[in-house]
Amino acid sequence: MSVRNLLSLNLGTRLMRGVAGGRAWLAQLNGDAAYAHYLEHWGEKAHAGIPLSRAQFYCSELERRWNGVRRCC
Amino acid sequence: MVNPDKPIAIHDQSLEPRLRRQTGVALPSLLLWLAVAVLGASALGAIALHRGETINSFWFVTAAVCTYAIGFRFYSLFIATKVLILDGSRATPAERLNDGRDFVPTNRWVVFGHHFAAIAGPGPLIGPTLAAQFGYLPGTLWILIGGVLGGCVQDFVILFFSLRRDGRSLGQMARDELGPVGGFAATLGVMMISLILIAVLGLVVVNAMKHSPWATFTVTCTIPIALLMGVYMRTLRPGQILEGTALGVTLLLFAVVGGGALEQWPLVSQWFDFDAPTLALCIIAYGFCAAVVPVWLLLAPRDYLSTFMKIGTILALAVAILLLRPEIKMPALTQFIDGTGPIFSGKLFPFVFITIACGAISGFHSLISSGTTPKLLSNESDARMIGYGAMMMESFVAMMAMIAATVLDPGVYFAINSPAGVVGKEAAQVVQTISAWGFPVTVEQMANLAHQMGEATLFARTGGAPSLAVGMANIFSNLTGGAWLAVWYHFAIMFEALFILTTLDAGTRVARFILQDFLGNFYAPLGRTSWYPSVLITSALVVTAWGYFLYQGTLDPLGGINSMWPLFGIANQMLAAIALCVATTIIIKSGRARYTWVTALPLSWLLTVTSTAALHKLFNPAPRIGFIAHARELTTKLDAGTLTPDLVQQAPRLIFNDRLNAALTLIFLLVAWTLTFDTVRVALRHRRGLKTRSFSEVPYVRTQLAQS
């Protein structure tokens, strides 16, 4: 593999990683990643029963989060 | 338990590289910062001393960026290393109490985004717009100085203290450190400020929508769009927030453009043409519905929508201002610093300091800095960037609002923002009055402007939102070659209304929770947030409370904003004073009394300005300023029979409202001074070695995150 190809491959890999990182960051920012966090934590703590479904989790999270001051003036 | 007599040391400095790197200053770095300081001072000097026709907004941006950079680099570092002594080796509540939901160690830029989205509401946009009646200079200086030395410090220290107390709220910290009086005062402050805030913001939206079918249509569309998003994210694609938000934003942009077509259908158009009192009733009804339906259906999707629009529009405005560098046409100072301003009454001191609350210092932020954000931080050192840094961003938003308001011709600015009760109802009368002040404007100019913005009239559109929208539309339309002015104007109105209504929804819920908590002491089921009758009753009570002020504001001959915005400013700054009282107490009890000035100075300033403003609103003999003087004047005229027939009918209600406003002002004053005296009492007891409430900081636990 030529040096040029290697560089372009690295750049491509870097770009893909950058895009994937950006998407993961965005998912954290807008809350899309919250359910994955919950499942991960649920698995680690070995709770009894089954975890909430995505829809159940979404609703219960909203109720919890809006039970206080969330937005300012 | 921490020994209060000994400063708390950083346990392991090897885990504190971010702070340690910055404490020493190398020569190249010193030269760089010297250059930043000289550039900032030059820009500030240019702004302060310029007395020509116009001044370029580039000076404002330069002054702001340099001031924030120096404030963050040096002052926040001093607070972090000397006053608070951030300790990166200490496990945060998010790490220790990680439950995967409430307490979650989160990337610091994500926390920064959440925190900024939470603190940045309509306040930093409206306050500077109104304060521009004094000229651009007073508001600009207050935004910069108040931000760096006051607001950023408050947000930072409260975030840090809450972080060291497992994310306890401001009210809980006041109770822990000061006692039950402090706790009660803080909770009462939150309740009152929520009600006044909602009323005044509701009034801003009403004034933007009255007799504007396009604006009313667009804002109305946000409700079905939010409902659709709610169903999408709950049922169709559960929890897919980005998709739902993208769908909502797309529909919203269609609604903004589609509203412009209404004028071609007069029949449809009249369905969206309302006067201010009717719109106020609509908003009250909406507020009640939004408070009692599930969060997922309306509030949460609206919040996703408004957060996205807010951040997007603010970024776009920043880029547009940097690219276009528009000329500021407002003079540095106007004659209205003497207290005769048409938009709100009162002299430069103290009223500019309460008119611009958010953007310089806002007590409401302390509620976000305590409770919500600290539960997400994965490293204690990040408190500096998030607490101090996010407030700097908000302060910059206020600076942009000041620029957007002052790029307008001053005559146009005053014609839009002056209430009919001050400048008259007829267009010819309005332009004559404003031109006589030295700010030339013509009827044709206003008619053209209204036509360009797709409105029937722009006279007496008080509240700040319409003039800000005109300013933003002017700036944005330059990016589109001068086209689409009307679309940009209604986009800006929608953008402001969107997050004002989100604040209204969220504020109603907060006030309801506090009320439920209180009423639960008398009848336990009323305290249960899941008991629907309690939800209905308390929501109705809260909505009635703010709805009363909102409705009365629409009937006020002086436009409502004149009396309500100062009341909101006083309430917000009083809450900041409460937060700073709590922070000062903790600094003293943590054994670093020599640094008390860091919070005590902004506290003293706030107490001075808000007490002076409150006393003016109570006892100033000028009826346009003092509530009691206004009530007395109306009573005298009513008794003498010298009022006009329509005022005779309104007078008893206006007199009652004046007295109610006076009572509220008095309560704010008493709450703040009660807490101040409590702070002094605790400080003196601590200094004399007498028993005080124990220092409530949680014990040190070493972090495991930094090592992995």
Coordinates of N, CA and C in Angstrom, one line a residue, chain B residues 17-114:
Chain B
P17 N -4.9 18.2 36.7 CA -4.0 18.8 35.7 C -4.6 20.0 35.0
R18 N -5.9 20.0 34.8 CA -6.5 21.1 34.1 C -6.4 22.4 34.8
L19 N -6.5 22.4 36.1 CA -6.4 23.6 36.9 C -4.9 23.9 37.1
R20 N -4.0 22.9 37.3 CA -2.7 23.2 37.6 C -1.9 23.8 36.5
R21 N -2.3 23.3 35.3 CA -1.6 23.8 34.1 C -1.8 25.3 33.9
Q22 N -2.9 25.8 34.5 CA -3.3 27.2 34.2 C -2.9 28.2 35.3
T23 N -2.4 27.7 36.4 CA -2.1 28.6 37.5 C -0.8 29.4 37.3
G24 N 0.2 28.8 36.6 CA 1.4 29.6 36.3 C 1.2 30.2 34.9
V25 N 1.8 31.4 34.7 CA 1.7 32.1 33.4 C 3.0 32.3 32.8
A26 N 3.3 31.6 31.6 CA 4.6 31.7 30.9 C 4.6 33.0 30.2
L27 N 5.8 33.4 29.8 CA 6.0 34.8 29.1 C 5.2 34.9 27.9
P28 N 5.2 33.9 26.9 CA 4.4 34.1 25.7 C 2.9 34.2 26.0
S29 N 2.5 33.4 27.0 CA 1.1 33.5 27.4 C 0.8 34.8 28.1
L30 N 1.7 35.3 28.8 CA 1.5 36.6 29.5 C 1.3 37.7 28.4
L31 N 2.2 37.7 27.4 CA 2.1 38.7 26.3 C 0.8 38.6 25.6
L32 N 0.3 37.3 25.4 CA -0.9 37.1 24.7 C -2.1 37.7 25.5
W33 N -2.1 37.4 26.8 CA -3.2 37.9 27.6 C -3.1 39.5 27.8
L34 N -1.9 40.0 27.8 CA -1.7 41.4 27.8 C -2.4 42.0 26.5
A35 N -2.1 41.4 25.4 CA -2.7 41.9 24.1 C -4.2 41.8 24.2
V36 N -4.8 40.7 24.8 CA -6.2 40.6 24.9 C -6.8 41.7 25.8
A37 N -6.0 42.0 26.9 CA -6.5 43.0 27.8 C -6.5 44.4 27.1
V38 N -5.4 44.7 26.3 CA -5.3 46.0 25.7 C -6.4 46.1 24.6
L39 N -6.6 45.0 23.9 CA -7.7 45.0 22.8 C -9.1 45.2 23.5
G40 N -9.3 44.5 24.6 CA -10.6 44.6 25.2 C -10.8 46.0 25.8
A41 N -9.7 46.6 26.4 CA -9.8 47.9 27.0 C -10.1 49.0 25.8
S42 N -9.4 48.8 24.7 CA -9.6 49.7 23.6 C -11.0 49.6 23.1
A43 N -11.6 48.4 23.0 CA -13.0 48.3 22.5 C -13.9 48.9 23.5
L44 N -13.7 48.7 24.7 CA -14.6 49.3 25.8 C -14.5 50.8 25.7
G45 N -13.3 51.3 25.5 CA -13.0 52.7 25.5 C -13.8 53.3 24.3
A46 N -13.7 52.6 23.1 CA -14.4 53.1 21.9 C -15.9 53.1 22.1
I47 N -16.4 52.1 22.8 CA -17.9 52.1 23.1 C -18.3 53.2 24.0
A48 N -17.4 53.4 25.0 CA -17.8 54.4 26.1 C -17.7 55.8 25.6
L49 N -16.6 56.1 24.8 CA -16.3 57.5 24.5 C -16.9 57.9 23.1
H50 N -17.3 57.0 22.3 CA -17.8 57.3 21.0 C -19.1 58.2 21.1
R51 N -19.1 59.3 20.4 CA -20.3 60.1 20.4 C -20.7 60.5 19.0
G52 N -20.4 59.7 18.0 CA -20.7 60.1 16.6 C -22.1 59.6 16.2
E53 N -22.4 59.6 14.9 CA -23.7 59.2 14.4 C -24.0 57.7 14.7
T54 N -23.0 56.8 14.3 CA -23.2 55.4 14.5 C -21.9 54.8 15.0
I55 N -22.0 53.6 15.5 CA -20.7 52.9 15.9 C -20.9 51.4 15.5
N56 N -19.8 50.8 15.0 CA -19.9 49.5 14.5 C -20.0 48.5 15.6
S57 N -20.9 47.5 15.4 CA -21.1 46.5 16.4 C -19.9 45.6 16.7
F58 N -18.9 45.6 15.8 CA -17.7 44.9 16.0 C -17.0 45.2 17.3
W59 N -17.1 46.5 17.7 CA -16.5 46.9 18.9 C -17.2 46.2 20.1
F60 N -18.5 46.0 20.0 CA -19.2 45.4 21.1 C -18.8 43.9 21.2
V61 N -18.7 43.3 20.1 CA -18.3 41.8 20.1 C -16.9 41.7 20.6
T62 N -16.0 42.6 20.2 CA -14.6 42.5 20.6 C -14.5 42.7 22.1
A63 N -15.2 43.8 22.6 CA -15.2 44.1 24.1 C -15.7 42.9 24.9
A64 N -16.8 42.3 24.3 CA -17.4 41.2 25.1 C -16.5 40.0 25.1
V65 N -15.9 39.6 24.0 CA -15.1 38.4 23.9 C -13.9 38.6 24.8
C66 N -13.2 39.8 24.7 CA -12.0 40.0 25.5 C -12.4 40.0 27.0
T67 N -13.5 40.6 27.4 CA -13.9 40.7 28.8 C -14.1 39.2 29.3
Y68 N -14.9 38.5 28.6 CA -15.2 37.1 29.0 C -13.9 36.3 29.1
A69 N -13.0 36.4 28.1 CA -11.8 35.6 28.1 C -11.0 35.9 29.3
I70 N -10.8 37.2 29.6 CA -10.0 37.5 30.8 C -10.7 37.1 32.1
G71 N -12.0 37.3 32.1 CA -12.8 36.9 33.3 C -12.7 35.4 33.5
F72 N -12.8 34.6 32.5 CA -12.7 33.1 32.6 C -11.3 32.7 33.0
R73 N -10.3 33.2 32.2 CA -8.9 32.8 32.4 C -8.4 33.1 33.8
F74 N -8.7 34.3 34.3 CA -8.1 34.7 35.6 C -9.0 34.7 36.8
Y75 N -10.2 35.3 36.6 CA -11.1 35.4 37.8 C -11.7 34.1 38.2
S76 N -12.2 33.3 37.2 CA -12.8 32.0 37.5 C -11.7 31.1 38.0
L77 N -10.5 31.2 37.5 CA -9.4 30.4 38.0 C -9.1 30.7 39.4
F78 N -9.1 32.0 39.7 CA -8.8 32.4 41.1 C -9.9 31.8 42.0
I79 N -11.1 31.9 41.6 CA -12.2 31.3 42.4 C -12.1 29.8 42.6
A80 N -11.7 29.2 41.4 CA -11.6 27.7 41.4 C -10.5 27.2 42.3
T81 N -9.3 27.9 42.3 CA -8.1 27.4 43.0 C -8.0 28.0 44.4
K82 N -8.5 29.2 44.7 CA -8.3 29.8 46.0 C -9.5 29.8 46.9
V83 N -10.7 30.1 46.2 CA -11.9 30.2 47.1 C -12.6 28.9 47.3
L84 N -12.9 28.2 46.1 CA -13.6 27.0 46.2 C -12.7 25.8 46.4
I85 N -11.5 25.9 45.8 CA -10.5 24.8 45.8 C -11.2 23.5 45.2
L86 N -11.4 23.6 43.9 CA -12.0 22.4 43.2 C -11.0 21.2 43.3
D87 N -11.5 20.1 43.5 CA -10.7 18.9 43.7 C -11.1 17.8 42.8
G88 N -10.3 17.6 41.7 CA -10.6 16.6 40.7 C -10.5 15.2 41.2
S89 N -9.9 15.0 42.3 CA -9.7 13.7 42.9 C -10.9 13.2 43.6
R90 N -11.8 14.1 43.9 CA -13.0 13.8 44.7 C -14.1 13.2 43.8
A91 N -14.7 12.1 44.2 CA -15.8 11.5 43.4 C -17.0 12.5 43.4
T92 N -17.6 12.7 42.2 CA -18.8 13.6 42.2 C -20.0 12.8 42.6
P93 N -21.2 13.4 42.9 CA -22.4 12.7 43.1 C -22.8 11.8 42.0
A94 N -22.5 12.2 40.8 CA -22.9 11.4 39.6 C -22.1 10.1 39.6
E95 N -20.9 10.1 40.1 CA -20.1 8.8 40.2 C -20.6 8.0 41.4
R96 N -20.7 8.6 42.5 CA -21.0 7.9 43.8 C -22.4 7.3 43.8
L97 N -23.3 8.1 43.3 CA -24.7 7.8 43.4 C -25.3 7.3 42.0
N98 N -24.4 7.0 41.1 CA -24.9 6.7 39.7 C -26.1 5.7 39.7
D99 N -27.2 6.2 39.2 CA -28.4 5.3 39.2 C -28.8 5.1 37.7
G100 N -28.0 5.6 36.8 CA -28.3 5.4 35.4 C -29.4 6.4 34.9
R101 N -29.9 7.2 35.8 CA -31.0 8.1 35.4 C -30.8 9.5 35.9
D102 N -31.0 9.7 37.2 CA -30.9 11.0 37.8 C -29.4 11.4 37.9
F103 N -28.6 10.5 38.5 CA -27.2 10.7 38.7 C -26.4 9.9 37.6
V104 N -25.9 10.6 36.6 CA -25.2 9.9 35.5 C -23.9 10.7 35.2
P105 N -22.7 10.1 35.3 CA -21.5 10.8 34.9 C -21.6 11.1 33.4
T106 N -21.5 12.3 33.0 CA -21.8 12.7 31.6 C -20.6 13.5 31.1
N107 N -20.4 13.4 29.8 CA -19.4 14.2 29.1 C -19.6 15.7 29.4
R108 N -18.4 16.4 29.7 CA -18.6 17.7 30.2 C -19.2 18.7 29.1
W109 N -19.0 18.4 27.8 CA -19.6 19.3 26.8 C -21.1 19.0 26.7
V110 N -21.5 17.8 27.0 CA -22.9 17.5 27.0 C -23.6 18.2 28.1
V111 N -22.9 18.2 29.3 CA -23.5 18.9 30.5 C -23.5 20.4 30.2
F112 N -22.5 20.9 29.6 CA -22.4 22.3 29.2 C -23.7 22.6 28.3
G113 N -23.9 21.8 27.3 CA -25.1 22.0 26.4 C -26.4 22.0 27.2
H114 N -26.5 21.0 28.1 CA -27.8 20.9 28.9 C -27.9 22.1 29.8

